[in-house]
C-alpha positions as protocol buffer text, in pm:
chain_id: "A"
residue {
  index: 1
  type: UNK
  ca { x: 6666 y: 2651 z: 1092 }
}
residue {
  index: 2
  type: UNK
  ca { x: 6919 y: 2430 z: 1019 }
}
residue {
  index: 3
  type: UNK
  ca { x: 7196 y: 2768 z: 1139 }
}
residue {
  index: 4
  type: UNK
  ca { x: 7010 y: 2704 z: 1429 }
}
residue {
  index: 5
  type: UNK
  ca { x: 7016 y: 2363 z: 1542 }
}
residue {
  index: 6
  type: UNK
  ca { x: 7420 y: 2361 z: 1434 }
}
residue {
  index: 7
  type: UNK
  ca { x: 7442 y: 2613 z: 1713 }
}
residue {
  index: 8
  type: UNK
  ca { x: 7262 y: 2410 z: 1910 }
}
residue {
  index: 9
  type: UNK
  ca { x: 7505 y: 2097 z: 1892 }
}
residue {
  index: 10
  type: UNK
  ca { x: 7825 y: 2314 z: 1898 }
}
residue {
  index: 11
  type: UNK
  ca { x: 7667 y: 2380 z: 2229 }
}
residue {
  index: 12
  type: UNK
  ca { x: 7429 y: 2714 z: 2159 }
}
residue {
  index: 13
  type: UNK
  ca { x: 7085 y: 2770 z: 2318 }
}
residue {
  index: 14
  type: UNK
  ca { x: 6849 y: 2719 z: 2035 }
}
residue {
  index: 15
  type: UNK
  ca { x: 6543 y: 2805 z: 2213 }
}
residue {
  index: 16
  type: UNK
  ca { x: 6673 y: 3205 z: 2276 }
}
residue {
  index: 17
  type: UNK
  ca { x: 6780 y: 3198 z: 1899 }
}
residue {
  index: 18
  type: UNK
  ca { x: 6406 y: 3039 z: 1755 }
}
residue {
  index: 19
  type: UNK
  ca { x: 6128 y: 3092 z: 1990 }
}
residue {
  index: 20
  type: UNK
  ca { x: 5926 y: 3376 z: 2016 }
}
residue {
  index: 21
  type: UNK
  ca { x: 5887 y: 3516 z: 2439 }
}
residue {
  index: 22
  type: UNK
  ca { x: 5534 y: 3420 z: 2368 }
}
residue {
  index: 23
  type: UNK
  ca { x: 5556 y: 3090 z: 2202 }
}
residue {
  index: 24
  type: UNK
  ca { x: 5265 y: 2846 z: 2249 }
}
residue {
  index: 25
  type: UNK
  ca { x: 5438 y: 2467 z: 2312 }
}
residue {
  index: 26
  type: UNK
  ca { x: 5267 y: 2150 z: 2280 }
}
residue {
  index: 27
  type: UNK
  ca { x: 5408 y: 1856 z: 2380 }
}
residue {
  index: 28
  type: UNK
  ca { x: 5173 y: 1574 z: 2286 }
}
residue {
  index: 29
  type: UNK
  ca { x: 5123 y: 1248 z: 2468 }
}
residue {
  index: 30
  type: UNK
  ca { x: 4977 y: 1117 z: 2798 }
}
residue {
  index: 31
  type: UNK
  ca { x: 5263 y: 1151 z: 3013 }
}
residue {
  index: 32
  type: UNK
  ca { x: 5275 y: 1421 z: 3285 }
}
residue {
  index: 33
  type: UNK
  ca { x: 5495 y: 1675 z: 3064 }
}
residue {
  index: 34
  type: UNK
  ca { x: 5276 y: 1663 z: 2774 }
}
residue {
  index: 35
  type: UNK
  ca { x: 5049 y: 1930 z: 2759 }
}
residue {
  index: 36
  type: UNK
  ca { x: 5068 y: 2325 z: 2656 }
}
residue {
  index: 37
  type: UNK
  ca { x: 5301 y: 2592 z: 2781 }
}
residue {
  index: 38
  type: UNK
  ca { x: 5280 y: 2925 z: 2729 }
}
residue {
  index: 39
  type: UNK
  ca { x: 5569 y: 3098 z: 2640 }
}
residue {
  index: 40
  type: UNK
  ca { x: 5940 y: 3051 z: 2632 }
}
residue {
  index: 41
  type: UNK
  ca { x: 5972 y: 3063 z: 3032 }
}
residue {
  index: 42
  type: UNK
  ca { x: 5698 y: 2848 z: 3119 }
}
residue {
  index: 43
  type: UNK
  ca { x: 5822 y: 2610 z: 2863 }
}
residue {
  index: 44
  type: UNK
  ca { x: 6168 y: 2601 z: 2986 }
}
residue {
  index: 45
  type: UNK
  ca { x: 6075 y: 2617 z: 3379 }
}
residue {
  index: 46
  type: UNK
  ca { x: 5790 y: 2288 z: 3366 }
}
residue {
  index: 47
  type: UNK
  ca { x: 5919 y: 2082 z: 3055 }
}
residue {
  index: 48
  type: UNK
  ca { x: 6277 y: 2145 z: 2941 }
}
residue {
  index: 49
  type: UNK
  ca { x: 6470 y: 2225 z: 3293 }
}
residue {
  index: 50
  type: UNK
  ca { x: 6328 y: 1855 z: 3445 }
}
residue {
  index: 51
  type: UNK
  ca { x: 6518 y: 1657 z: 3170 }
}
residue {
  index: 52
  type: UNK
  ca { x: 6853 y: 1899 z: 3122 }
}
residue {
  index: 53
  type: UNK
  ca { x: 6881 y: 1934 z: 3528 }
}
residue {
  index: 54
  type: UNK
  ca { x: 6938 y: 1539 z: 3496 }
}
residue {
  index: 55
  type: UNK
  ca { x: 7219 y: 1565 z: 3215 }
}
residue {
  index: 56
  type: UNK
  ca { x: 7576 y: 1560 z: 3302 }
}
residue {
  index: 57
  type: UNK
  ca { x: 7668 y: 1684 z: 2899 }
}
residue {
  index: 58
  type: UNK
  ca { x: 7461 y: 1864 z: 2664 }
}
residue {
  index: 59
  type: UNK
  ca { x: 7176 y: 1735 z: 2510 }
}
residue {
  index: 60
  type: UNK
  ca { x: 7371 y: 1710 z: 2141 }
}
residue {
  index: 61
  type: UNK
  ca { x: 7097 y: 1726 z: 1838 }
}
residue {
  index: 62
  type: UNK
  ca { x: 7138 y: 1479 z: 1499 }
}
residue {
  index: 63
  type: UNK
  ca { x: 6946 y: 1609 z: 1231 }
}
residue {
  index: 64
  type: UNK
  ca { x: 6778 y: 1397 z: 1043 }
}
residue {
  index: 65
  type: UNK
  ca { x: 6551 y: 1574 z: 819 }
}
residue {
  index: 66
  type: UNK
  ca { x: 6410 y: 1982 z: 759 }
}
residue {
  index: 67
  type: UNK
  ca { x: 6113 y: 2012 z: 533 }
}
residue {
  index: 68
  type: UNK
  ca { x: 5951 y: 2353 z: 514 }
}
residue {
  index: 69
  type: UNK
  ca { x: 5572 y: 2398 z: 379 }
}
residue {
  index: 70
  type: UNK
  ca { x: 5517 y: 2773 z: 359 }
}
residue {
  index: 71
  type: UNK
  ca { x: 5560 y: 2944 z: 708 }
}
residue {
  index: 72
  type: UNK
  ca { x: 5607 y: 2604 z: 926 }
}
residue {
  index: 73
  type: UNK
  ca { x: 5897 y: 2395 z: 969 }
}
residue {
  index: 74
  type: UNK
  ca { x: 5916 y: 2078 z: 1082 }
}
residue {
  index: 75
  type: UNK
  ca { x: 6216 y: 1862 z: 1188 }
}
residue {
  index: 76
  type: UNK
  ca { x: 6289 y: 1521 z: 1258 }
}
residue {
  index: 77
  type: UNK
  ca { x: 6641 y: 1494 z: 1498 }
}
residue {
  index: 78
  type: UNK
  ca { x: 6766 y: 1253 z: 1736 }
}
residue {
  index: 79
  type: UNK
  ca { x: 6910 y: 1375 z: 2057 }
}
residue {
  index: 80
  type: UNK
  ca { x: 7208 y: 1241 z: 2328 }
}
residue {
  index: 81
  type: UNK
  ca { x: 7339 y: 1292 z: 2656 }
}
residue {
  index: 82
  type: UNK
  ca { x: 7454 y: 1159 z: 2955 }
}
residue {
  index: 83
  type: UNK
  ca { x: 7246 y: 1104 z: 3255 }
}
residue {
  index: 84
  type: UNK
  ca { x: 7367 y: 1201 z: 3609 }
}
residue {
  index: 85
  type: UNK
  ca { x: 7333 y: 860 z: 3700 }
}
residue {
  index: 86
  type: UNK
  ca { x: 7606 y: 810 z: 3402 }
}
residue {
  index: 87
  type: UNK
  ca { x: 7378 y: 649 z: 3207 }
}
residue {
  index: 88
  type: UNK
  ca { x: 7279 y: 721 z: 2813 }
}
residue {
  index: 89
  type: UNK
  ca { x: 6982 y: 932 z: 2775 }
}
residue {
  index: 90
  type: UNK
  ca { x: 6910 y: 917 z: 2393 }
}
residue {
  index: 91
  type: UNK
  ca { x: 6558 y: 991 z: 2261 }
}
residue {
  index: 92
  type: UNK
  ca { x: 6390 y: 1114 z: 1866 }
}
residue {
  index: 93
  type: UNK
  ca { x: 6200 y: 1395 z: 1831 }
}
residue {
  index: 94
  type: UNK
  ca { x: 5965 y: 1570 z: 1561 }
}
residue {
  index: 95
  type: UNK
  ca { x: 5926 y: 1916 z: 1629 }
}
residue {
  index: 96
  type: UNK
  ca { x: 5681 y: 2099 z: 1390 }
}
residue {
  index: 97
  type: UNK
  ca { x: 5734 y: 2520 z: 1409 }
}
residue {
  index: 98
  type: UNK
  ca { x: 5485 y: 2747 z: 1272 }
}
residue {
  index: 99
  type: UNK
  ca { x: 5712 y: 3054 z: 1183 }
}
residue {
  index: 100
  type: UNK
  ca { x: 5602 y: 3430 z: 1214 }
}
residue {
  index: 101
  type: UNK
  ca { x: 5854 y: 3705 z: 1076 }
}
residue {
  index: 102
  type: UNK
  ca { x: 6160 y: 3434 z: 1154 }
}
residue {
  index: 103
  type: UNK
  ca { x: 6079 y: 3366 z: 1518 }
}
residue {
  index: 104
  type: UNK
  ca { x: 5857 y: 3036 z: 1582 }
}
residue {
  index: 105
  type: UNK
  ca { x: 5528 y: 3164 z: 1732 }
}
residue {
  index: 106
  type: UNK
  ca { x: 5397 y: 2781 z: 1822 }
}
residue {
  index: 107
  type: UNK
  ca { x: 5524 y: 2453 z: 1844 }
}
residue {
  index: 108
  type: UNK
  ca { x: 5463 y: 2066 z: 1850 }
}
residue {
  index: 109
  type: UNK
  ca { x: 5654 y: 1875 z: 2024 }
}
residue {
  index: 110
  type: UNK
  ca { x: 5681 y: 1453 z: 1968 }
}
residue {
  index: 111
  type: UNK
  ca { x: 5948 y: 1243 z: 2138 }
}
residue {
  index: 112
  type: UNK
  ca { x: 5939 y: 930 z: 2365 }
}
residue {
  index: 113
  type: UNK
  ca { x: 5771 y: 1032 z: 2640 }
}
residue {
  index: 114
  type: UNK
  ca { x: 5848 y: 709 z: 2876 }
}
residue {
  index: 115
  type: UNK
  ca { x: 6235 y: 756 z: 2726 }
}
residue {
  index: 116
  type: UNK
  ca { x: 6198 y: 1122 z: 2870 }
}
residue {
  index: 117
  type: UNK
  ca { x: 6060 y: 1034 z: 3226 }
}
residue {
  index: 118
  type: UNK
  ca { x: 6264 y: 771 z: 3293 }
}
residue {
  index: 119
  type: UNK
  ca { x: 6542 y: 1000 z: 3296 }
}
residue {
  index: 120
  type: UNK
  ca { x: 6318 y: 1276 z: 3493 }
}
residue {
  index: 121
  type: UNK
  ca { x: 6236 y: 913 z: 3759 }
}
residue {
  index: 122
  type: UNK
  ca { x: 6520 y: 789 z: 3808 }
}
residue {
  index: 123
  type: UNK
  ca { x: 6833 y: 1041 z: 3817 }
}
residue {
  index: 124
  type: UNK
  ca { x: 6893 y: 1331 z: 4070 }
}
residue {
  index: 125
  type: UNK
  ca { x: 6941 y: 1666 z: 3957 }
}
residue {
  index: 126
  type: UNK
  ca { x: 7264 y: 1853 z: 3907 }
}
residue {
  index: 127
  type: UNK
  ca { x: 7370 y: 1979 z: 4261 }
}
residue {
  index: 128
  type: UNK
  ca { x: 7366 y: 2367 z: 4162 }
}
């Protein structure tokens, strides 16, 4: 895990190296984003694409903390960018993985929610 969220910052896709095609996401909250998405391209399409379409640099990971209780993993990061309005997007997130033969088969999500939407309100997407 941690192999994988150093790839990550050095500017890796960690969701092609962890999730499982299949993956069952839950963001939790009672924002618009939060609720379940099945699978790595409904995931990516509805809740990850909204937030990294406003970002101008890579959302950069801090690890904080892994624990690991038997087959789940859960860890506690901060994460950075900059907004295409130029502004600091900066938000903390607990992500708890239930693991199946090294791929994470489910997931739940925690993270400011407002922090997350305000970027999503109030900057335009990358021109493509």
């Amino acid at each position: 895990m941690r192999a994988a969220f150093e790839k990550w910052r050095a500017g890796g896709n960690i969701f092609a190296e962890l999730l499982a095609p299949d993956v069952v996401w839950t963001i939790h909250g009672s924002a618009p984003v939060a609720g379940t998405y099945r699978g790595v391209e409904d995931f990516v399409e509805r809740a990850s694409a909204p937030l990294i379409s406003r970002l101008v640099t890579p959302l950069v990971p801090r690890v904080h903390h892994i624990w690991a209780d038997g087959d789940t993993v859960i860890v506690r990061f901060d994460g950075s960018a900059t907004t295409t309005s130029g502004a600091p997007y900066r938000n903390k997130f607990v992500w708890i993985f239930p693991m199946k033969n090294g791929a994470v088969v489910e997931a739940e999500a925690f993270l400011d929610l407002a922090t997350y939407h305000a970027v999503v309100d109030n900057n335009e997407p990358r021109s493509q």
